[in-house]
Amino acid sequence: MTIPASTYQLAADLGALLLRKNLAITTAESCTGGGIAYSLTEVPGSSGYLDRSFVTYSNKAKQQLLNVKAETLLQHGAVSEACVLEMAEGAALAAGCPVAVAVSGIAGPGGGTPTKPVGLVWFAFHLHGHQVSVQQLFAGDRAAIRQQAIDFALDQLLLMLAD
């Protein structure tokens, strides 16, 4: 599997920044299926900042591995701000990392609703105990939505960690 050159560059830049700041990162991924972690590990030397990642595609996995509350999933669903915030915090705690990114969305082609359409992706960024969340609505087919989500996550991490 090959990642786009632009994604590789984002991952390489993020890796260099993490190394320079002596920070470790973990990922908690649902709709991207480990794509963020895969992109990070394409870069030689990534073991210097990536110890582990979590692919929690099912609600059961989110609960068991990341301590997402059943109530959160019932009230808000997996594709929600509340869920990704709990995913990011759970991943950071489980991995012992100061930096975590969580992503959950609807990549399609099915599964969308009027309030949660195909292409809706929620992100949470856990940085030294503080969290930021954001949603994006991406267009295209399943592969395009997933790739845009991966690139967005890497780009946002670069922006948030830059001095």
mmCIF file of N, CA and C in Angstrom, residues 8-84:
data_model
loop_
_atom_site.group_PDB
_atom_site.id
_atom_site.type_symbol
_atom_site.label_atom_id
_atom_site.label_comp_id
_atom_site.label_asym_id
_atom_site.label_seq_id
_atom_site.Cartn_x
_atom_site.Cartn_y
_atom_site.Cartn_z
ATOM 1 N N TYR A 8 2.669 11.676 2.835
ATOM 2 C CA TYR A 8 3.976 11.304 3.362
ATOM 3 C C TYR A 8 4.698 12.537 3.910
ATOM 4 N N GLN A 9 4.632 13.649 3.179
ATOM 5 C CA GLN A 9 5.312 14.863 3.619
ATOM 6 C C GLN A 9 4.713 15.390 4.914
ATOM 7 N N LEU A 10 3.384 15.363 5.025
ATOM 8 C CA LEU A 10 2.740 15.775 6.276
ATOM 9 C C LEU A 10 3.209 14.890 7.434
ATOM 10 N N ALA A 11 3.232 13.581 7.195
ATOM 11 C CA ALA A 11 3.649 12.633 8.239
ATOM 12 C C ALA A 11 5.118 12.838 8.603
ATOM 13 N N ALA A 12 5.961 13.069 7.604
ATOM 14 C CA ALA A 12 7.386 13.294 7.866
ATOM 15 C C ALA A 12 7.595 14.590 8.644
ATOM 16 N N ASP A 13 6.881 15.635 8.270
ATOM 17 C CA ASP A 13 6.998 16.910 8.977
ATOM 18 C C ASP A 13 6.511 16.773 10.420
ATOM 19 N N LEU A 14 5.399 16.067 10.605
ATOM 20 C CA LEU A 14 4.884 15.863 11.958
ATOM 21 C C LEU A 14 5.866 15.032 12.775
ATOM 22 N N GLY A 15 6.423 13.995 12.185
ATOM 23 C CA GLY A 15 7.399 13.169 12.890
ATOM 24 C C GLY A 15 8.615 13.967 13.324
ATOM 25 N N ALA A 16 9.115 14.798 12.439
ATOM 26 C CA ALA A 16 10.279 15.635 12.777
ATOM 27 C C ALA A 16 9.952 16.585 13.926
ATOM 28 N N LEU A 17 8.751 17.149 13.899
ATOM 29 C CA LEU A 17 8.320 18.056 14.969
ATOM 30 C C LEU A 17 8.191 17.321 16.302
ATOM 31 N N LEU A 18 7.597 16.123 16.256
ATOM 32 C CA LEU A 18 7.459 15.324 17.480
ATOM 33 C C LEU A 18 8.835 14.966 18.052
ATOM 34 N N LEU A 19 9.756 14.578 17.184
ATOM 35 C CA LEU A 19 11.109 14.241 17.642
ATOM 36 C C LEU A 19 11.802 15.462 18.245
ATOM 37 N N ARG A 20 11.688 16.588 17.568
ATOM 38 C CA ARG A 20 12.321 17.811 18.046
ATOM 39 C C ARG A 20 11.779 18.214 19.417
ATOM 40 N N LYS A 21 10.495 17.984 19.639
ATOM 41 C CA LYS A 21 9.872 18.353 20.913
ATOM 42 C C LYS A 21 9.883 17.200 21.923
ATOM 43 N N ASN A 22 10.460 16.059 21.506
ATOM 44 C CA ASN A 22 10.532 14.884 22.377
ATOM 45 C C ASN A 22 9.144 14.461 22.873
ATOM 46 N N LEU A 23 8.203 14.367 21.930
ATOM 47 C CA LEU A 23 6.827 13.997 22.238
ATOM 48 C C LEU A 23 6.459 12.673 21.584
ATOM 49 N N ALA A 24 5.590 11.938 22.253
ATOM 50 C CA ALA A 24 5.043 10.703 21.702
ATOM 51 C C ALA A 24 3.587 10.937 21.330
ATOM 52 N N ILE A 25 3.126 10.209 20.320
ATOM 53 C CA ILE A 25 1.763 10.348 19.829
ATOM 54 C C ILE A 25 1.092 8.983 19.754
ATOM 55 N N THR A 26 -0.212 8.979 19.912
ATOM 56 C CA THR A 26 -1.021 7.792 19.681
ATOM 57 C C THR A 26 -2.225 8.207 18.853
ATOM 58 N N THR A 27 -2.834 7.248 18.177
ATOM 59 C CA THR A 27 -4.035 7.523 17.400
ATOM 60 C C THR A 27 -5.156 6.605 17.866
ATOM 61 N N ALA A 28 -6.373 7.121 17.780
ATOM 62 C CA ALA A 28 -7.590 6.344 18.030
ATOM 63 C C ALA A 28 -8.461 6.539 16.798
ATOM 64 N N GLU A 29 -8.525 5.521 15.965
ATOM 65 C CA GLU A 29 -9.147 5.688 14.654
ATOM 66 C C GLU A 29 -10.337 4.761 14.460
ATOM 67 N N SER A 30 -11.361 5.323 13.846
ATOM 68 C CA SER A 30 -12.518 4.532 13.460
ATOM 69 C C SER A 30 -12.614 4.534 11.932
ATOM 70 N N CYS A 31 -13.187 5.559 11.335
ATOM 71 C CA CYS A 31 -13.417 5.540 9.887
ATOM 72 C C CYS A 31 -12.131 5.495 9.059
ATOM 73 N N THR A 32 -11.026 5.935 9.602
ATOM 74 C CA THR A 32 -9.763 5.899 8.854
ATOM 75 C C THR A 32 -9.059 4.550 8.980
ATOM 76 N N GLY A 33 -9.545 3.683 9.839
ATOM 77 C CA GLY A 33 -9.063 2.309 9.909
ATOM 78 C C GLY A 33 -7.572 2.142 10.119
ATOM 79 N N GLY A 34 -6.936 3.048 10.803
ATOM 80 C CA GLY A 34 -5.502 2.965 11.037
ATOM 81 C C GLY A 34 -4.675 3.721 10.014
ATOM 82 N N GLY A 35 -5.332 4.456 9.149
ATOM 83 C CA GLY A 35 -4.624 5.176 8.090
ATOM 84 C C GLY A 35 -3.682 6.261 8.594
ATOM 85 N N ILE A 36 -4.045 6.891 9.699
ATOM 86 C CA ILE A 36 -3.158 7.920 10.258
ATOM 87 C C ILE A 36 -1.892 7.254 10.781
ATOM 88 N N ALA A 37 -2.061 6.181 11.534
ATOM 89 C CA ALA A 37 -0.905 5.451 12.059
ATOM 90 C C ALA A 37 -0.064 4.874 10.922
ATOM 91 N N TYR A 38 -0.710 4.349 9.894
ATOM 92 C CA TYR A 38 0.024 3.809 8.749
ATOM 93 C C TYR A 38 0.868 4.905 8.098
ATOM 94 N N SER A 39 0.276 6.078 7.932
ATOM 95 C CA SER A 39 1.012 7.189 7.320
ATOM 96 C C SER A 39 2.213 7.584 8.166
ATOM 97 N N LEU A 40 2.010 7.634 9.481
ATOM 98 C CA LEU A 40 3.125 7.971 10.374
ATOM 99 C C LEU A 40 4.240 6.937 10.285
ATOM 100 N N THR A 41 3.879 5.655 10.203
ATOM 101 C CA THR A 41 4.898 4.600 10.198
ATOM 102 C C THR A 41 5.549 4.395 8.836
ATOM 103 N N GLU A 42 5.069 5.061 7.816
ATOM 104 C CA GLU A 42 5.758 5.038 6.526
ATOM 105 C C GLU A 42 7.080 5.804 6.606
ATOM 106 N N VAL A 43 7.187 6.677 7.585
ATOM 107 C CA VAL A 43 8.376 7.513 7.734
ATOM 108 C C VAL A 43 9.421 6.771 8.559
ATOM 109 N N PRO A 44 10.630 6.582 8.036
ATOM 110 C CA PRO A 44 11.683 5.942 8.821
ATOM 111 C C PRO A 44 11.927 6.697 10.128
ATOM 112 N N GLY A 45 12.125 5.948 11.199
ATOM 113 C CA GLY A 45 12.372 6.547 12.504
ATOM 114 C C GLY A 45 11.118 6.818 13.305
ATOM 115 N N SER A 46 9.963 6.405 12.786
ATOM 116 C CA SER A 46 8.696 6.694 13.462
ATOM 117 C C SER A 46 8.565 5.992 14.810
ATOM 118 N N SER A 47 9.383 4.979 15.056
ATOM 119 C CA SER A 47 9.340 4.333 16.377
ATOM 120 C C SER A 47 9.837 5.272 17.470
ATOM 121 N N GLY A 48 10.434 6.374 17.077
ATOM 122 C CA GLY A 48 10.888 7.367 18.040
ATOM 123 C C GLY A 48 9.774 8.224 18.611
ATOM 124 N N TYR A 49 8.585 8.154 18.024
ATOM 125 C CA TYR A 49 7.470 8.961 18.516
ATOM 126 C C TYR A 49 6.127 8.239 18.506
ATOM 127 N N LEU A 50 6.022 7.098 17.848
ATOM 128 C CA LEU A 50 4.761 6.341 17.821
ATOM 129 C C LEU A 50 4.975 4.993 18.493
ATOM 130 N N ASP A 51 4.354 4.806 19.654
ATOM 131 C CA ASP A 51 4.473 3.562 20.393
ATOM 132 C C ASP A 51 3.342 2.601 20.062
ATOM 133 N N ARG A 52 2.117 3.108 19.980
ATOM 134 C CA ARG A 52 0.943 2.280 19.695
ATOM 135 C C ARG A 52 -0.194 3.148 19.186
ATOM 136 N N SER A 53 -1.134 2.454 18.548
ATOM 137 C CA SER A 53 -2.339 3.099 18.050
ATOM 138 C C SER A 53 -3.521 2.164 18.258
ATOM 139 N N PHE A 54 -4.707 2.728 18.159
ATOM 140 C CA PHE A 54 -5.930 1.964 18.378
ATOM 141 C C PHE A 54 -6.850 2.123 17.175
ATOM 142 N N VAL A 55 -7.232 1.005 16.577
ATOM 143 C CA VAL A 55 -8.262 1.011 15.551
ATOM 144 C C VAL A 55 -9.503 0.453 16.230
ATOM 145 N N THR A 56 -10.429 1.343 16.516
ATOM 146 C CA THR A 56 -11.634 0.978 17.259
ATOM 147 C C THR A 56 -12.837 1.246 16.366
ATOM 148 N N TYR A 57 -13.065 0.318 15.455
ATOM 149 C CA TYR A 57 -14.114 0.497 14.463
ATOM 150 C C TYR A 57 -15.500 0.286 15.065
ATOM 151 N N SER A 58 -15.610 -0.649 15.962
ATOM 152 C CA SER A 58 -16.908 -0.942 16.577
ATOM 153 C C SER A 58 -17.099 -0.142 17.862
ATOM 154 N N ASN A 59 -18.348 0.018 18.246
ATOM 155 C CA ASN A 59 -18.643 0.676 19.521
ATOM 156 C C ASN A 59 -18.080 -0.131 20.681
ATOM 157 N N LYS A 60 -18.136 -1.440 20.570
ATOM 158 C CA LYS A 60 -17.601 -2.317 21.616
ATOM 159 C C LYS A 60 -16.103 -2.062 21.813
ATOM 160 N N ALA A 61 -15.367 -1.931 20.720
ATOM 161 C CA ALA A 61 -13.928 -1.659 20.814
ATOM 162 C C ALA A 61 -13.672 -0.289 21.435
ATOM 163 N N LYS A 62 -14.482 0.691 21.059
ATOM 164 C CA LYS A 62 -14.326 2.035 21.637
ATOM 165 C C LYS A 62 -14.496 1.980 23.157
ATOM 166 N N GLN A 63 -15.474 1.208 23.604
ATOM 167 C CA GLN A 63 -15.725 1.083 25.035
ATOM 168 C C GLN A 63 -14.612 0.301 25.728
ATOM 169 N N GLN A 64 -14.229 -0.841 25.171
ATOM 170 C CA GLN A 64 -13.256 -1.718 25.825
ATOM 171 C C GLN A 64 -11.843 -1.164 25.821
ATOM 172 N N LEU A 65 -11.420 -0.574 24.725
ATOM 173 C CA LEU A 65 -10.027 -0.131 24.601
ATOM 174 C C LEU A 65 -9.800 1.325 24.985
ATOM 175 N N LEU A 66 -10.829 2.159 24.832
ATOM 176 C CA LEU A 66 -10.644 3.595 25.034
ATOM 177 C C LEU A 66 -11.528 4.170 26.135
ATOM 178 N N ASN A 67 -12.294 3.315 26.776
ATOM 179 C CA ASN A 67 -13.191 3.732 27.861
ATOM 180 C C ASN A 67 -14.235 4.753 27.435
ATOM 181 N N VAL A 68 -14.705 4.669 26.197
ATOM 182 C CA VAL A 68 -15.835 5.490 25.779
ATOM 183 C C VAL A 68 -17.062 4.961 26.511
ATOM 184 N N LYS A 69 -17.811 5.850 27.100
ATOM 185 C CA LYS A 69 -18.980 5.463 27.900
ATOM 186 C C LYS A 69 -20.129 4.990 27.012
ATOM 187 N N ALA A 70 -20.817 3.952 27.468
ATOM 188 C CA ALA A 70 -22.001 3.464 26.752
ATOM 189 C C ALA A 70 -23.031 4.574 26.608
ATOM 190 N N GLU A 71 -23.169 5.401 27.651
ATOM 191 C CA GLU A 71 -24.138 6.504 27.613
ATOM 192 C C GLU A 71 -23.804 7.499 26.505
ATOM 193 N N THR A 72 -22.515 7.734 26.303
ATOM 194 C CA THR A 72 -22.091 8.652 25.241
ATOM 195 C C THR A 72 -22.519 8.121 23.886
ATOM 196 N N LEU A 73 -22.291 6.835 23.673
ATOM 197 C CA LEU A 73 -22.656 6.235 22.396
ATOM 198 C C LEU A 73 -24.168 6.224 22.196
ATOM 199 N N LEU A 74 -24.917 5.958 23.251
ATOM 200 C CA LEU A 74 -26.381 5.942 23.158
ATOM 201 C C LEU A 74 -26.939 7.339 22.903
ATOM 202 N N GLN A 75 -26.419 8.328 23.600
ATOM 203 C CA GLN A 75 -26.953 9.687 23.484
ATOM 204 C C GLN A 75 -26.487 10.425 22.240
ATOM 205 N N HIS A 76 -25.239 10.218 21.849
ATOM 206 C CA HIS A 76 -24.655 11.017 20.781
ATOM 207 C C HIS A 76 -24.245 10.217 19.544
ATOM 208 N N GLY A 77 -24.018 8.923 19.698
ATOM 209 C CA GLY A 77 -23.538 8.097 18.604
ATOM 210 C C GLY A 77 -22.027 8.118 18.499
ATOM 211 N N ALA A 78 -21.503 7.205 17.699
ATOM 212 C CA ALA A 78 -20.049 7.106 17.535
ATOM 213 C C ALA A 78 -19.485 8.282 16.743
ATOM 214 N N VAL A 79 -20.278 8.824 15.838
ATOM 215 C CA VAL A 79 -19.836 9.956 15.035
ATOM 216 C C VAL A 79 -20.345 11.220 15.717
ATOM 217 N N SER A 80 -19.596 11.641 16.729
ATOM 218 C CA SER A 80 -20.002 12.802 17.518
ATOM 219 C C SER A 80 -18.797 13.406 18.219
ATOM 220 N N GLU A 81 -18.960 14.650 18.594
ATOM 221 C CA GLU A 81 -17.915 15.331 19.352
ATOM 222 C C GLU A 81 -17.658 14.622 20.679
ATOM 223 N N ALA A 82 -18.729 14.264 21.365
ATOM 224 C CA ALA A 82 -18.582 13.624 22.676
ATOM 225 C C ALA A 82 -17.783 12.329 22.567
ATOM 226 N N CYS A 83 -18.057 11.547 21.535
ATOM 227 C CA CYS A 83 -17.354 10.273 21.373
ATOM 228 C C CYS A 83 -15.868 10.484 21.070
ATOM 229 N N VAL A 84 -15.529 11.363 20.132
ATOM 230 C CA VAL A 84 -14.107 11.527 19.800
ATOM 231 C C VAL A 84 -13.313 12.138 20.942
#
